[in-house]
């Protein structure tokens, strides 16, 4: 069901106002004058008109208006204000749970500046719709969070939180998030504007009286529950000490005091059983917010009423629940036509508390002015200031720099020439570096295949026991791979060959072992892949190339021929032959890193 279907009295925004939203500011009433605080349930509309004075607020008019079935609450309120000739400018609207979405969310440990963004993200993930913009405000549930949390409260909640020790580890926090779509908030604003009022605050009815009750220190037990009864619904606020822990609302099945008492006790026990921060067997102290005669309760106290219980049905409920009644009052303006009578009911305590909290700017939830993350500093302002200073400095120094222009031109030409020379030297160095890199790459791809084949052949069995039909070798990065196809006279030779090669630090994998019935000498054939690591270039031993005795380089031969005398000098008796290095220490570069040897017999 859409918002327009549930609230048919809300008129659409005029087309010209929707296209020109700044015109709302011209049509809005003045911020001076009396303030109307209103709320409603399924049967009644509750209102309170207050006037600002130097010493605070004073009540001008109040009352409870009967609301017919599906009759718009704002229309009933407007009719009463018109009939009573009450001129007001602003409206503080307290919505019940049925008209305002509330979601309990849990956020990870975070700084105070990050709480608003985290809660908004959680709400959008749970109930948000990507096609609609949400307005989200929240109230931290401090009582449901471990007291070890050492995160600073937001501005509106800082005065409501108990003092916490600084330096303790942060933990997750729980919050009651209130949300509605931006289009719905605009519809509420326009509907209020049609009554001649300006929507000054849009808050939750259940959180309105908590601040004033905390100030009066009515929450004295370690676990308390505040009960507020309306026509058809009951609101429960659970507090751990003086910190709010949970909010609960349920529909009242009966108006009878006995049946309502049983239902409240059942709902309280059910709620406590679901709270992980309540010890087993712990029961809360029950407090009922009542509205009795103005002189029945001393101001700021929660004393039990005795003989006056017939003035307020809630006092009878207090007796049934064995609960402590509490109330909130507000001074009455001397010009008010509602003169105090002993039998007259005082203004609704929730509305009185909301008016005081609104004037003191302590509203815990206000969707008209929701808590938002702090705006990060705009870096453009700093850069614009720097740019302005730079422009001024350039203007001042321009006259001085004109005399040095010619000298700077000469200096620039010299620097250009130096740059050309430096580029030429850099190009040569880069060319040498490329050549060195290619040589290093070429050396890294070289493998001493002769040494590896020598190691391999030393581990092979004798020729009459095995025959190598095919052998191919290749380098794969830092690993040398040799693929061989071997014929053996006995399948046990396969395991012997594998063990021998593994002892020589080779890695061997055999596959395709098959029997060749047409070969009587070597009836068994298998293929194997032998792998070994290639030694990096920087870890190889330096290769020494020796020259056989008697071989003279061509240049030395020519020089010797030119300087030789007609008589040849005798040859030395014995030529010195340099010691030839082992084959494993020599490396023969090849154009192709892969070597194929076919039909090699060990």
Coordinates of C-alpha atoms in Angstrom, one line a residue, residues 301-550:
X301 CA 9.0 13.6 41.3
X302 CA 7.6 10.2 40.6
X303 CA 5.7 9.6 43.9
X304 CA 2.8 7.2 44.0
X305 CA -0.7 8.8 44.1
X306 CA -3.1 7.5 46.7
X307 CA -6.6 8.8 46.9
X308 CA -6.4 10.6 43.6
X309 CA -6.3 7.4 41.5
X310 CA -9.8 8.0 40.2
X311 CA -8.6 11.1 38.3
X312 CA -6.5 9.2 35.8
X313 CA -7.2 5.6 34.7
X314 CA -3.4 5.1 34.4
X315 CA -3.1 5.4 38.1
X316 CA -5.3 2.3 38.5
X317 CA -3.0 0.6 36.0
X318 CA 0.0 1.5 38.2
X319 CA -1.6 -0.2 41.1
X320 CA -2.3 -3.3 39.0
X321 CA 1.3 -3.5 37.7
X322 CA 2.8 -2.4 41.0
X323 CA 4.5 0.3 39.0
X324 CA 5.7 3.7 40.0
X325 CA 3.9 6.6 38.2
X326 CA 5.9 9.5 36.8
X327 CA 4.8 12.6 35.1
X328 CA 6.1 15.7 33.3
X329 CA 4.7 19.2 33.7
X330 CA 4.9 22.6 32.0
X331 CA 4.1 26.0 33.4
X332 CA 0.8 27.6 32.3
X333 CA 0.8 31.0 30.7
X334 CA -1.0 33.7 32.6
X335 CA -3.0 34.7 29.4
X336 CA -4.2 31.1 28.9
X337 CA -8.0 30.8 28.9
X338 CA -7.6 27.2 30.4
X339 CA -7.5 28.2 34.0
X340 CA -6.1 25.6 36.4
X341 CA -8.8 23.5 38.1
X342 CA -8.3 20.8 40.6
X343 CA -10.1 18.3 38.5
X344 CA -8.6 19.4 35.1
X345 CA -6.1 17.2 33.5
X346 CA -2.6 18.6 32.8
X347 CA -1.1 18.8 29.4
X348 CA 0.0 15.5 27.9
X349 CA 3.4 14.8 29.5
X350 CA 4.9 13.5 26.2
X351 CA 4.0 16.7 24.4
X352 CA 5.2 18.8 27.3
X353 CA 8.6 17.0 27.3
X354 CA 8.8 17.4 23.5
X355 CA 8.2 21.1 23.7
X356 CA 11.0 21.6 26.3
X357 CA 13.4 19.4 24.5
X358 CA 12.7 21.2 21.2
X359 CA 13.4 24.6 22.8
X360 CA 16.7 23.3 24.3
X361 CA 17.8 21.7 21.0
X362 CA 18.0 18.2 22.6
X363 CA 15.7 16.3 20.3
X364 CA 17.2 12.8 20.0
X365 CA 15.5 12.2 16.6
X366 CA 14.5 14.9 14.1
X367 CA 14.0 13.9 10.5
X368 CA 13.7 17.5 9.4
X369 CA 17.3 18.0 10.6
X370 CA 18.7 14.5 10.7
X371 CA 22.3 13.8 11.8
X372 CA 24.6 13.6 8.9
X373 CA 28.3 12.8 8.6
X374 CA 30.5 15.9 8.9
X375 CA 31.2 17.6 5.6
X376 CA 34.9 17.0 4.6
X377 CA 36.8 20.2 4.1
X378 CA 36.7 21.4 0.6
X379 CA 40.2 21.4 -0.9
X380 CA 39.2 23.8 -3.6
X381 CA 39.0 26.6 -1.0
X382 CA 42.6 26.1 0.0
X383 CA 43.8 25.9 -3.5
X384 CA 41.9 29.0 -4.5
X385 CA 43.5 30.9 -1.6
X386 CA 46.9 29.6 -2.8
X387 CA 46.2 30.5 -6.4
X388 CA 45.1 34.0 -5.3
X389 CA 48.2 34.6 -3.3
X390 CA 50.3 33.3 -6.3
X391 CA 48.6 35.7 -8.7
X392 CA 49.2 38.6 -6.3
X393 CA 52.8 37.6 -5.9
X394 CA 53.3 37.4 -9.7
X395 CA 51.8 40.8 -10.2
X396 CA 54.1 42.3 -7.6
X397 CA 57.2 40.6 -9.0
X398 CA 56.4 41.1 -12.7
X399 CA 58.1 44.5 -12.9
X400 CA 61.3 43.2 -11.3
X401 CA 61.4 40.1 -13.6
X402 CA 61.3 42.2 -16.8
X403 CA 64.9 43.3 -16.4
X404 CA 66.1 39.7 -16.1
X405 CA 64.3 38.4 -19.1
X406 CA 67.3 38.7 -21.5
X407 CA 69.7 37.0 -19.0
X408 CA 67.2 34.2 -18.5
X409 CA 66.9 33.7 -22.3
X410 CA 70.7 33.2 -22.5
X411 CA 70.7 30.9 -19.6
X412 CA 67.8 28.9 -21.1
X413 CA 69.8 28.4 -24.4
X414 CA 72.8 27.2 -22.4
X415 CA 70.7 24.8 -20.5
X416 CA 69.1 23.5 -23.7
X417 CA 72.5 22.8 -25.1
X418 CA 73.5 20.9 -21.9
X419 CA 70.2 19.0 -22.2
X420 CA 71.0 17.9 -25.7
X421 CA 74.4 16.7 -24.6
X422 CA 72.9 14.9 -21.7
X423 CA 70.3 13.3 -23.9
X424 CA 73.0 12.1 -26.2
X425 CA 75.0 10.5 -23.4
X426 CA 71.8 9.0 -21.9
X427 CA 71.0 7.5 -25.3
X428 CA 74.4 5.8 -25.5
X429 CA 74.1 4.6 -21.9
X430 CA 70.6 3.2 -22.7
X431 CA 72.0 1.4 -25.7
X432 CA 74.7 -0.2 -23.7
X433 CA 72.2 -1.1 -21.0
X434 CA 70.0 -2.8 -23.7
X435 CA 72.9 -4.7 -25.0
X436 CA 73.9 -5.8 -21.5
X437 CA 70.3 -6.9 -20.8
X438 CA 70.2 -9.0 -24.0
X439 CA 73.5 -10.6 -23.1
X440 CA 72.2 -11.4 -19.6
X441 CA 69.0 -12.8 -21.1
X442 CA 70.9 -14.9 -23.5
X443 CA 73.2 -16.2 -20.8
X444 CA 70.2 -17.0 -18.6
X445 CA 68.7 -19.1 -21.4
X446 CA 71.8 -21.2 -21.8
X447 CA 71.9 -24.7 -20.3
X448 CA 75.0 -27.0 -20.1
X449 CA 73.3 -29.9 -21.8
X450 CA 76.5 -31.9 -22.1
X451 CA 77.0 -31.9 -18.4
X452 CA 73.3 -32.9 -17.8
X453 CA 73.5 -35.6 -20.4
X454 CA 76.7 -36.9 -18.8
X455 CA 74.9 -37.0 -15.4
X456 CA 71.9 -38.7 -17.0
X457 CA 74.0 -41.3 -18.9
X458 CA 75.9 -42.2 -15.7
X459 CA 72.7 -43.2 -14.1
X460 CA 71.4 -45.3 -17.0
X461 CA 71.6 -49.1 -16.9
X462 CA 73.9 -51.0 -19.4
X463 CA 73.0 -51.1 -23.0
X464 CA 71.8 -54.7 -23.1
X465 CA 69.3 -53.8 -20.4
X466 CA 67.8 -50.5 -21.8
X467 CA 67.7 -48.7 -25.1
X468 CA 66.9 -44.9 -25.5
X469 CA 64.8 -44.5 -28.6
X470 CA 64.2 -40.8 -28.4
X471 CA 65.5 -37.9 -26.3
X472 CA 64.5 -34.3 -26.5
X473 CA 65.6 -31.4 -24.3
X474 CA 64.2 -27.9 -23.7
X475 CA 64.5 -25.1 -21.3
X476 CA 61.3 -23.9 -19.6
X477 CA 62.1 -20.7 -17.6
X478 CA 64.3 -21.7 -14.7
X479 CA 63.8 -25.5 -15.3
X480 CA 65.5 -27.8 -17.8
X481 CA 63.3 -30.6 -19.2
X482 CA 64.4 -33.8 -20.9
X483 CA 61.8 -36.0 -22.5
X484 CA 63.0 -39.6 -23.3
X485 CA 61.4 -42.7 -24.7
X486 CA 63.1 -45.9 -23.3
X487 CA 62.9 -49.6 -24.1
X488 CA 63.8 -52.0 -21.4
X489 CA 64.0 -55.8 -21.1
X490 CA 62.3 -55.9 -17.7
X491 CA 59.6 -53.7 -16.3
X492 CA 61.6 -53.5 -13.0
X493 CA 64.1 -51.4 -14.9
X494 CA 61.6 -48.5 -14.8
X495 CA 61.7 -48.2 -11.0
X496 CA 65.4 -48.7 -10.9
X497 CA 66.0 -46.0 -13.4
X498 CA 63.6 -43.6 -11.6
X499 CA 65.4 -44.2 -8.2
X500 CA 68.8 -43.7 -9.8
X501 CA 67.8 -40.4 -11.3
X502 CA 66.1 -39.2 -8.2
X503 CA 69.3 -39.9 -6.3
X504 CA 71.1 -37.7 -8.8
X505 CA 68.7 -34.8 -7.9
X506 CA 66.6 -35.2 -11.0
X507 CA 62.8 -35.0 -11.0
X508 CA 61.3 -37.8 -13.1
X509 CA 57.8 -38.6 -14.1
X510 CA 57.1 -41.8 -16.0
X511 CA 54.1 -42.4 -18.2
X512 CA 52.8 -44.6 -21.0
X513 CA 54.4 -47.8 -19.8
X514 CA 53.4 -50.4 -22.4
X515 CA 54.4 -53.9 -23.5
X516 CA 55.8 -54.3 -27.1
X517 CA 55.1 -57.9 -28.2
X518 CA 56.9 -57.5 -31.5
X519 CA 60.3 -56.7 -29.8
X520 CA 61.8 -59.7 -28.1
X521 CA 65.0 -57.9 -26.9
X522 CA 63.2 -55.0 -25.3
X523 CA 59.6 -56.0 -24.8
X524 CA 58.7 -53.0 -22.5
X525 CA 58.6 -49.4 -23.5
X526 CA 57.9 -46.2 -21.4
X527 CA 58.2 -42.5 -21.7
X528 CA 59.5 -40.2 -19.0
X529 CA 60.0 -36.5 -18.3
X530 CA 63.1 -35.5 -16.4
X531 CA 63.3 -32.0 -14.9
X532 CA 66.2 -30.3 -13.2
X533 CA 66.7 -26.7 -12.0
X534 CA 68.8 -24.3 -14.2
X535 CA 71.5 -22.5 -12.2
X536 CA 71.0 -18.7 -12.4
X537 CA 73.5 -16.7 -14.2
X538 CA 74.8 -14.9 -11.0
X539 CA 75.4 -18.2 -9.3
X540 CA 77.3 -20.0 -12.1
X541 CA 81.0 -20.4 -11.9
X542 CA 83.1 -18.3 -14.2
X543 CA 83.8 -20.1 -17.4
X544 CA 87.4 -20.3 -18.6
X545 CA 87.9 -20.9 -22.3
X546 CA 91.4 -22.4 -23.0
X547 CA 93.1 -22.6 -26.4
X548 CA 94.8 -25.9 -27.5
X549 CA 98.6 -25.8 -27.8
X550 CA 100.1 -24.9 -31.2

